XYZ file of C-alpha atoms in Angstrom:
656
model
C 100.463 97.000 65.885
C 101.529 99.309 68.679
C 101.326 97.970 72.184
C 99.669 99.813 75.030
C 101.701 101.803 77.534
C 102.552 98.960 79.887
C 103.506 96.728 76.984
C 105.638 99.417 75.361
C 107.741 99.726 78.491
C 108.588 96.054 78.180
C 109.142 96.272 74.446
C 111.633 99.097 74.794
C 114.211 96.745 76.237
C 115.019 94.806 73.033
C 113.501 91.689 74.478
C 110.443 90.503 72.542
C 109.915 87.242 70.757
C 106.789 86.399 68.826
C 104.979 83.344 67.576
C 103.221 83.415 64.204
C 100.175 81.240 63.925
C 98.379 81.154 60.608
C 94.767 80.215 60.324
C 94.178 77.391 57.913
C 90.466 76.967 58.272
C 87.777 78.310 55.968
C 84.766 80.231 57.169
C 82.450 77.221 57.040
C 84.764 75.240 59.291
C 84.622 77.754 62.118
C 80.859 77.759 62.489
C 79.307 76.181 65.550
C 79.293 72.429 65.634
C 76.007 70.578 66.170
C 75.089 70.284 69.798
C 74.677 66.536 69.617
C 78.345 66.094 68.699
C 79.584 67.168 72.136
C 79.082 66.385 75.743
C 78.473 69.832 77.178
C 80.321 69.355 80.416
C 81.512 72.407 82.314
C 85.304 72.513 82.525
C 87.268 73.328 85.667
C 89.153 76.640 85.241
C 92.461 77.717 86.750
C 93.073 80.819 88.807
C 96.418 81.855 87.376
C 97.207 84.854 89.527
C 95.720 86.767 92.422
C 97.604 89.938 93.242
C 97.265 92.852 95.583
C 96.290 96.122 93.855
C 96.524 98.559 96.713
C 93.166 98.371 98.404
C 91.693 95.729 96.118
C 92.523 92.328 94.637
C 93.148 91.525 90.974
C 92.194 88.004 89.892
C 93.385 86.438 86.618
C 92.011 83.088 85.405
C 91.938 80.711 82.481
C 89.066 78.462 81.332
C 89.641 75.421 79.097
C 87.750 76.225 75.910
C 84.683 74.087 75.318
C 84.612 72.246 71.991
C 81.474 74.039 70.852
C 83.173 77.381 71.475
C 86.440 76.583 69.687
C 86.968 78.277 66.312
C 90.570 77.257 65.752
C 93.222 75.164 67.507
C 96.960 75.332 67.055
C 99.312 72.970 68.837
C 102.750 71.687 68.034
C 101.734 68.174 67.046
C 100.105 69.017 63.711
C 96.944 70.979 64.521
C 96.935 74.309 62.709
C 99.904 76.052 61.089
C 102.626 78.058 62.686
C 105.986 79.545 61.849
C 108.874 80.315 64.152
C 110.380 82.650 61.538
C 109.070 86.182 61.835
C 110.236 89.685 61.145
C 113.230 90.608 59.052
C 115.937 88.647 60.859
C 115.181 85.229 59.304
C 115.762 83.488 62.609
C 113.627 81.636 65.111
C 115.484 83.132 68.059
C 115.580 81.119 71.266
C 112.512 79.049 70.342
C 112.327 75.297 70.039
C 109.740 72.522 69.794
C 110.244 70.081 72.654
C 108.372 67.109 74.062
C 107.780 68.869 77.356
C 104.053 69.577 77.206
C 101.693 68.902 80.073
C 100.536 65.655 78.383
C 103.927 64.498 77.136
C 103.430 65.864 73.638
C 105.182 68.724 71.869
C 105.205 72.271 73.178
C 106.864 75.518 72.202
C 109.746 76.388 74.534
C 111.069 79.950 74.687
C 113.950 81.291 76.731
C 115.821 84.609 76.739
C 114.252 86.812 74.074
C 116.097 89.932 75.151
C 118.299 91.885 72.783
C 119.631 89.810 69.865
C 118.102 86.574 71.120
C 114.563 87.330 69.952
C 113.240 86.823 66.446
C 111.553 90.226 66.201
C 111.959 93.099 63.821
C 114.049 95.999 65.037
C 112.346 99.323 65.506
C 113.490 102.793 66.301
C 112.036 103.973 69.583
C 112.329 107.054 71.704
C 113.640 106.412 75.145
C 115.265 108.862 77.548
C 115.649 111.368 74.703
C 117.881 109.182 72.580
C 117.287 106.629 69.839
C 117.423 102.990 70.815
C 116.296 99.746 69.193
C 113.445 97.601 70.421
C 112.744 94.000 69.529
C 109.165 93.489 68.349
C 107.182 91.526 65.789
C 103.575 90.946 64.804
C 102.669 88.132 62.463
C 98.982 87.208 62.215
C 97.352 83.890 62.811
C 94.911 84.780 60.075
C 92.059 87.182 59.513
C 88.741 86.218 61.098
C 85.472 87.583 59.783
C 83.131 85.495 61.908
C 83.386 88.018 64.741
C 80.216 89.840 65.654
C 79.292 92.880 67.665
C 78.578 91.980 71.302
C 80.335 88.592 71.226
C 82.878 87.541 73.828
C 85.908 85.928 72.308
C 88.944 84.354 73.870
C 92.480 83.274 73.231
C 93.125 80.327 75.538
C 96.299 78.307 75.809
C 98.278 76.087 78.107
C 101.094 78.000 79.744
C 104.000 77.165 82.001
C 106.619 79.637 83.194
C 109.778 79.343 85.196
C 111.160 82.530 86.685
C 109.807 86.062 86.836
C 109.137 88.946 84.425
C 107.666 86.743 81.714
C 105.324 88.691 79.470
C 102.656 87.616 76.974
C 100.499 89.734 74.664
C 97.401 89.029 72.575
C 97.013 91.622 69.831
C 94.170 92.435 67.485
C 94.217 94.625 64.372
C 91.538 95.789 61.973
C 91.475 95.248 58.237
C 93.778 96.923 55.771
C 92.503 100.265 54.621
C 90.897 100.820 57.993
C 92.114 102.163 61.258
C 93.365 99.577 63.667
C 91.081 98.278 66.375
C 92.425 98.529 69.868
C 91.581 96.689 73.034
C 90.985 99.131 75.850
C 92.225 97.521 79.032
C 90.686 100.331 81.094
C 87.267 99.894 79.505
C 84.781 98.521 82.057
C 83.485 96.125 79.396
C 86.968 95.153 78.166
C 85.886 95.679 74.578
C 87.404 96.144 71.145
C 86.551 99.503 69.611
C 86.912 100.801 66.106
C 89.044 103.953 65.982
C 88.489 107.301 64.305
C 89.628 107.883 60.745
C 92.387 110.381 59.954
C 92.875 111.748 56.402
C 95.796 113.372 54.621
C 95.074 116.919 53.471
C 98.012 117.370 51.077
C 99.986 115.162 48.738
C 103.353 114.019 50.112
C 105.914 112.492 47.771
C 108.057 109.419 48.264
C 110.977 110.123 50.601
C 109.262 113.015 52.379
C 109.310 113.084 56.181
C 106.377 115.505 56.416
C 102.654 114.914 55.942
C 99.550 117.021 56.602
C 96.467 115.540 58.308
C 92.977 116.747 59.176
C 92.981 115.666 62.868
C 96.469 116.423 64.210
C 95.184 116.574 67.780
C 94.578 112.818 67.693
C 98.263 112.199 67.051
C 99.770 114.503 69.678
C 99.774 111.856 72.394
C 101.861 109.514 70.230
C 104.934 111.706 69.689
C 108.123 109.590 69.649
C 105.989 106.481 69.162
C 105.641 104.167 66.127
C 102.001 105.002 65.349
C 101.675 105.425 61.546
C 101.975 102.741 58.879
C 102.369 103.172 55.112
C 101.683 100.179 52.918
C 103.631 99.804 49.674
C 101.683 96.666 48.791
C 98.669 94.755 49.993
C 100.365 93.507 53.149
C 103.849 95.028 53.095
C 103.977 97.928 55.497
C 106.498 100.165 57.193
C 105.840 101.821 60.517
C 106.976 105.360 61.326
C 107.452 107.288 64.520
C 105.720 110.603 64.994
C 108.423 113.119 65.866
C 106.320 116.286 66.141
C 102.767 117.500 65.529
C 101.592 121.035 64.736
C 97.987 121.283 65.840
C 97.437 124.573 63.990
C 98.714 123.573 60.556
C 98.212 119.813 60.706
C 101.899 119.205 59.895
C 103.234 115.870 61.170
C 106.973 115.127 61.173
C 108.021 111.474 60.789
C 111.303 109.829 61.717
C 112.068 108.740 58.129
C 110.988 109.267 54.523
C 107.768 107.584 53.375
C 108.078 104.609 50.936
C 105.578 105.895 48.375
C 103.672 109.002 47.325
C 100.491 109.564 49.300
C 97.644 111.779 48.156
C 95.300 114.332 49.652
C 92.279 112.781 51.369
C 93.873 109.370 51.438
C 93.062 107.656 54.703
C 96.016 107.507 57.062
C 96.677 104.062 58.508
C 97.329 104.497 62.209
C 97.657 102.378 65.254
C 94.814 104.007 67.137
C 95.179 103.939 70.905
C 92.439 103.860 73.529
C 94.580 103.814 76.678
C 95.992 100.523 75.523
C 96.311 98.437 72.409
C 96.686 94.872 73.516
C 95.438 92.297 75.927
C 98.589 91.603 77.849
C 99.926 90.544 81.193
C 103.405 90.927 82.588
C 105.368 89.294 85.368
C 103.606 85.981 84.831
C 104.853 83.263 87.148
C 103.081 79.907 87.200
C 105.704 78.437 89.548
C 106.767 75.928 86.891
C 103.244 74.482 86.692
C 101.057 74.115 83.612
C 97.946 76.300 83.805
C 95.125 77.259 81.497
C 95.667 80.855 80.444
C 92.921 82.950 78.841
C 92.760 86.442 77.398
C 89.137 87.374 76.782
C 87.522 90.381 75.105
C 84.176 91.680 73.944
C 83.555 92.919 70.405
C 81.913 96.310 70.020
C 81.441 98.415 66.894
C 81.342 102.094 67.802
C 81.925 103.537 64.338
C 79.222 103.115 61.657
C 81.897 103.365 58.974
C 83.811 100.398 60.350
C 82.211 97.020 61.000
C 84.489 94.466 62.592
C 82.462 91.643 61.077
C 83.107 93.117 57.612
C 86.730 94.205 57.983
C 87.758 91.242 60.066
C 90.348 91.055 62.771
C 93.958 89.914 62.839
C 95.250 88.298 66.015
C 98.841 88.011 67.158
C 100.605 86.281 70.004
C 103.686 88.009 71.291
C 105.835 87.251 74.303
C 108.916 88.225 76.213
C 111.153 85.984 78.306
C 114.108 87.512 80.193
C 117.430 85.745 80.730
C 117.143 82.986 83.311
C 113.424 82.435 82.668
C 111.626 79.908 80.457
C 108.123 79.864 78.941
C 106.311 76.855 77.494
C 103.161 77.251 75.348
C 100.789 74.626 73.945
C 97.192 74.107 72.765
C 96.457 77.612 71.519
C 92.749 78.052 70.901
C 90.683 80.894 69.530
C 86.938 80.968 70.036
C 84.131 82.125 72.246
C 84.768 82.855 75.895
C 83.246 80.759 78.672
C 81.260 82.323 81.474
C 82.635 82.020 85.012
C 81.567 82.493 88.591
C 84.046 83.888 91.074
C 83.954 83.096 94.779
C 85.701 84.964 97.569
C 85.958 83.230 100.931
C 83.248 80.843 99.727
C 80.787 83.595 98.740
C 79.761 84.206 95.130
C 80.834 87.665 94.007
C 78.341 89.835 92.129
C 79.576 90.470 88.581
C 78.031 91.976 85.474
C 77.433 89.724 82.496
C 80.368 91.332 80.697
C 82.648 90.792 83.664
C 81.711 87.126 83.921
C 83.002 86.527 80.375
C 86.328 88.277 80.908
C 89.593 86.690 82.030
C 90.376 89.023 84.904
C 88.496 90.961 87.539
C 89.373 93.645 90.032
C 87.615 92.890 93.284
C 87.250 96.373 94.720
C 85.265 95.070 97.674
C 88.291 93.097 98.876
C 89.483 95.843 101.178
C 92.281 96.097 103.655
C 90.574 95.991 107.026
C 93.621 95.134 109.147
C 95.408 97.749 111.210
C 99.107 98.355 110.613
C 101.691 97.369 113.177
C 102.249 100.110 115.687
C 105.500 102.082 115.430
C 108.418 100.902 117.524
C 111.415 102.475 119.246
C 109.521 105.688 119.946
C 111.863 108.258 121.445
C 111.296 111.689 122.878
C 114.424 113.791 123.023
C 114.983 117.240 124.435
C 117.651 119.631 123.171
C 117.933 123.140 124.553
C 114.336 123.047 125.610
C 113.108 121.782 122.216
C 111.332 118.436 121.998
C 111.391 115.963 119.120
C 109.504 112.675 118.859
C 110.966 110.009 116.569
C 110.152 106.366 115.818
C 110.972 103.426 113.572
C 108.811 102.811 110.518
C 105.761 100.642 110.821
C 104.441 98.016 108.397
C 100.974 97.262 107.090
C 99.381 93.859 107.626
C 96.519 93.637 105.160
C 93.558 91.286 104.974
C 93.780 87.781 103.436
C 91.211 86.565 100.902
C 90.731 83.141 99.333
C 89.439 82.873 95.761
C 87.922 80.014 93.785
C 86.339 80.000 90.363
C 83.935 77.828 88.378
C 82.946 77.804 84.719
C 79.374 77.684 83.431
C 78.380 76.110 80.090
C 75.536 77.253 77.867
C 73.079 75.141 79.836
C 73.963 76.790 83.123
C 75.854 73.764 84.398
C 78.570 74.815 86.823
C 81.934 73.108 87.079
C 83.565 72.035 90.315
C 85.533 74.682 92.162
C 89.053 75.447 91.046
C 92.002 75.163 93.378
C 92.157 78.022 95.873
C 94.376 81.064 95.536
C 95.048 83.333 98.502
C 96.052 86.967 98.385
C 96.613 89.509 101.141
C 95.209 92.915 100.258
C 97.598 95.469 101.692
C 96.763 99.120 101.160
C 100.163 100.264 102.430
C 101.184 102.854 104.991
C 99.925 106.367 104.423
C 101.037 108.477 107.405
C 101.579 108.751 111.146
C 99.532 110.631 113.714
C 100.985 112.048 116.926
C 98.845 112.663 119.999
C 99.306 114.373 123.339
C 96.764 112.567 125.424
C 93.635 112.623 123.262
C 94.678 115.775 121.385
C 95.990 115.321 117.851
C 99.212 117.315 117.521
C 99.734 116.614 113.840
C 100.219 114.135 110.979
C 103.369 113.351 109.027
C 104.736 110.934 106.452
C 108.141 111.193 108.104
C 109.288 109.310 111.166
C 109.775 112.289 113.422
C 107.948 115.392 114.568
C 108.906 118.447 116.600
C 106.711 118.765 119.665
C 105.701 121.996 121.420
C 106.929 122.017 125.010
C 103.362 122.611 126.160
C 102.344 119.271 124.617
C 105.391 117.178 125.526
C 103.590 114.867 127.942
C 101.376 111.794 127.397
C 102.725 111.450 123.862
C 101.868 108.605 121.497
C 102.163 107.858 117.779
C 100.000 105.651 115.551
C 100.441 104.368 112.007
C 97.634 104.865 109.469
C 97.355 102.898 106.210
C 95.804 103.998 102.915
C 92.532 102.322 103.835
C 92.256 104.464 106.971
C 93.068 101.657 109.416
C 94.951 102.911 112.460
C 97.398 100.957 114.581
C 97.308 100.830 118.343
C 99.070 103.687 120.057
C 102.788 103.494 120.714
C 103.309 105.495 123.881
C 106.483 107.192 124.943
C 107.160 107.169 128.710
C 106.307 110.253 130.734
C 109.438 111.466 132.474
C 109.415 114.147 135.179
C 112.479 115.677 136.868
C 111.793 117.866 139.901
C 114.524 119.562 141.993
C 113.984 119.766 145.744
C 114.217 123.543 145.493
C 114.078 126.173 142.825
C 115.647 128.771 145.105
C 119.321 129.528 145.438
C 121.122 127.178 147.760
C 124.679 126.379 148.726
C 123.893 122.815 149.712
C 123.801 119.756 147.390
C 120.470 119.491 145.609
C 118.223 116.479 145.178
C 116.642 115.774 141.790
C 113.511 113.671 142.160
C 112.851 111.639 138.982
C 109.617 109.782 138.195
C 108.566 107.857 135.069
C 105.313 106.237 133.980
C 104.128 104.305 130.923
C 101.224 102.080 129.932
C 103.737 99.307 129.207
C 105.533 99.755 132.512
C 108.960 101.224 133.145
C 111.931 98.944 132.631
C 114.617 101.265 133.953
C 115.740 104.864 134.355
C 119.239 105.767 133.257
C 120.946 108.380 135.446
C 123.428 111.023 134.205
C 126.373 108.881 135.307
C 125.178 106.023 133.081
C 123.793 103.760 135.791
C 120.476 101.958 135.316
C 117.962 102.083 138.125
C 115.309 99.396 137.734
C 112.501 101.442 139.233
C 110.015 104.072 138.143
C 111.391 106.719 140.518
C 114.695 107.761 142.056
C 116.465 110.629 143.822
C 119.714 111.930 142.425
C 122.084 114.197 144.387
C 123.924 116.970 142.522
C 126.481 119.398 143.913
C 127.356 121.532 140.903
C 125.558 123.599 138.359
C 125.218 121.579 135.119
C 122.759 119.922 132.759
C 121.668 116.499 133.994
C 120.081 114.042 131.523
C 117.852 111.117 132.443
C 116.407 108.430 130.152
C 113.263 106.456 130.951
C 112.835 103.199 129.019
C 109.591 101.232 129.030
C 109.194 97.472 128.738
C 108.849 97.554 124.933
C 111.869 99.754 124.318
C 110.257 103.161 123.857
C 112.082 105.885 125.708
C 111.979 109.489 126.811
C 115.105 111.555 127.234
C 114.905 114.723 129.266
C 117.457 117.083 130.724
C 117.297 119.571 133.539
C 119.625 122.517 133.911
C 120.689 123.069 137.494
C 121.881 126.669 137.906
C 120.777 127.627 141.425
C 123.674 126.112 143.354
C 125.880 128.852 144.890
C 128.967 127.584 146.661
C 131.258 130.530 145.854
C 131.611 133.350 148.476
C 131.363 136.989 147.473
C 134.430 139.101 146.876
C 135.806 140.835 150.040
C 134.658 144.381 150.821
C 137.021 147.368 150.627
C 137.723 149.744 153.603
C 138.472 153.469 153.115
C 140.674 154.066 156.235
C 144.447 154.443 155.782
C 145.518 153.597 159.396
C 147.722 156.675 160.016
C 147.782 158.539 163.293
C 145.718 161.639 163.133
C 144.720 164.387 165.573
C 141.026 164.799 164.871
C 137.835 164.558 166.772
C 136.536 161.711 164.569
C 137.489 159.687 161.518
C 134.816 158.741 158.928
C 134.920 155.172 157.616
C 133.432 153.972 154.309
C 133.067 150.317 153.282
C 132.598 149.255 149.641
C 130.663 145.934 149.761
C 131.959 142.877 147.916
C 130.143 141.462 144.865
C 128.460 138.105 144.082
C 127.541 136.916 140.592
C 125.309 134.020 141.630
C 122.803 134.358 144.418
C 123.792 138.008 144.932
C 124.930 140.072 147.925
C 122.700 139.890 150.930
C 124.599 142.309 153.235
C 127.982 143.571 154.320
C 128.897 143.506 158.023
C 131.624 145.093 160.132
C 132.866 145.005 163.733
C 135.103 147.293 165.812
C 137.823 146.276 168.286
C 140.320 148.294 170.407
C 139.636 151.930 171.273
C 136.080 151.297 170.138
C 134.365 147.933 170.535
C 131.275 146.804 168.674
C 130.075 143.441 167.473
C 129.135 142.711 163.828
C 126.450 144.995 162.499
C 125.181 145.510 158.947
C 126.847 148.251 157.032
C 124.301 150.628 155.586
C 126.214 153.884 155.395
C 129.470 155.581 156.389
C 130.200 155.805 160.101
C 132.764 157.661 162.283
C 135.334 156.535 164.842
C 135.671 159.105 167.677
C 137.525 157.343 170.475
C 141.146 158.241 170.816
C 143.480 155.387 170.269
C 143.616 152.482 167.821
C 140.368 150.945 166.550
C 140.506 147.774 164.409
C 137.780 147.489 161.774
C 136.844 144.058 160.371
C 134.440 143.867 157.381
C 132.896 140.984 155.407
C 130.240 140.488 152.687
C 127.629 137.703 152.854
C 125.628 136.451 149.828
C 121.993 135.301 149.725
C 122.750 131.680 150.574
C 125.096 132.489 153.485
C 128.462 132.246 151.781
C 130.850 134.659 153.590
C 133.651 136.499 151.904
C 137.149 136.821 153.248
C 137.420 139.417 156.010
C 138.940 142.800 155.302
C 140.863 144.662 158.043
C 141.461 148.352 158.602
C 142.685 150.626 161.464
C 141.784 154.067 162.708
C 144.428 155.807 164.893
C 143.367 159.002 166.709
C 145.750 161.047 168.914
C 144.358 164.228 170.402
C 146.540 164.380 173.667
C 149.564 166.707 174.251
C 152.840 165.188 175.459
C 153.166 164.825 179.321
C 155.939 166.737 181.300
C 157.606 164.157 183.511
C 159.311 167.027 185.659
C 162.783 165.865 184.929
C 165.268 168.811 185.493
C 168.608 169.132 183.931
C 171.103 171.376 185.877
C 174.442 172.643 184.777
C 177.243 171.963 187.009
């Protein structure tokens, strides 16, 4: 019997141990007992597990089987037959009968079934594209024919587990010569269904690895899976993996040669799958307490050529216990399921009749209505004019729900409430939304977002869970840096810094690392540079912004250049040209000059060449002034004009 997908993942780890329980009762002994023989009291069920399933709750329960519903009982004190030897290994594995049951009697104790410690057959499996071995066995309790279409049947036992990852499976198989019957765990009615028949279309001889079938498409989903069985006797069978399927020709490749010759139009024995093959639960943890554990199903015939009541059903119990864990089992009962009523927070939940006879229920109305925690450590940073908002991850809170259960007997009598089980339905975080004021900037699953400079104020981020609940807004402080002037200046500048936040400002950090415990400050700067301030609010969110100061001009222009050479010259006038100095910051405002000596003139702006006409020596002084008043070094030049003839002093020289 091939397990459903979830079960196969567990079975692929060489870890499965199985209990064989053999029915020893005849058909007449499993009929209903007379009503007068029993006190029809409703029994108190156990809620075994309540777990979060995203945005719903999954409830698993067990109901002690009423005597009138019990078809067979197997315990470890003499009721029913069982064997701890199964498979081909002739070993019981790590199984033992111990006096550790809930009532002081015997119970089956199982620990560490992984690898060689189980008692299962070894099977070839396909895992990660290489052959491995998996530990697995199926030995029937016995074949039951008193199973009718539309009935609800149950396997109920006492169960105790210690540790995690324990796994138990209840399997059902159809009669020999028929396709297997599979339990569909995704079926809304949780029902057994008869599978489709598949026939061979050509004879294949003993030892062949190739067969031809009429419905190859039904086998394509089971490639690399043990899904075909060939019987060499009434009950001796060998299971084969499907290695490849050719839909066009019907050719099916097996992993090994078949044990006997098979003939055209012989029915192929398959483990038919309907999204699952077993009633199983994994990761069972009863916290070392004994609980009633039920696995319930509904019988349905959906193939007129296959009647479950005629072919019968085989049932198997299979389990897995990892190293470090222990499982105890006792009082295994097969029979009709008991109806239940499920309460959430004291209110009876509406359930269909089919659902009320099952052993688990997904409460899709148990939603997550709680908002996530808001993001923390929200930071706005600025780099080269680009803004980025970042934050720490949030967490979802979920909504708590309390469950109780009762059982109802055939007379409608309801049992007392079970003990309560509480679960928190957490849908989980889905995304974050970033706002500028009331405007949504964008959504992300990351913990950062680049922000347009035009939307870099009044920023906040919220967390959104998968149920659509939104956290409160986590605001980042608004931080504004304003210089006292945007014009060129040669004087020290004042940067006026203000911060605001809904949570209040804790401090502002200045560029020199000091903390100012205020929401505003003035900061004096005397050099062009980038100055970074950090505003931190009272919950730790912060904004980091920088301002580039580049309008401070404290450097004078270069000196001007004069064209005069200073030599004496006999001319009526001497032209003078001044080449102004340069300034790479605020720029040149003007160049000035003054004249002293033969010609006197105070500083005037130089606009064009001028001439010196007065005879004698004229000193020229020139300077360049930038737009903030910085003055260059002075440049000096001289003009010397001599237009006069020499003077005769009337001195006579006579010869004696």
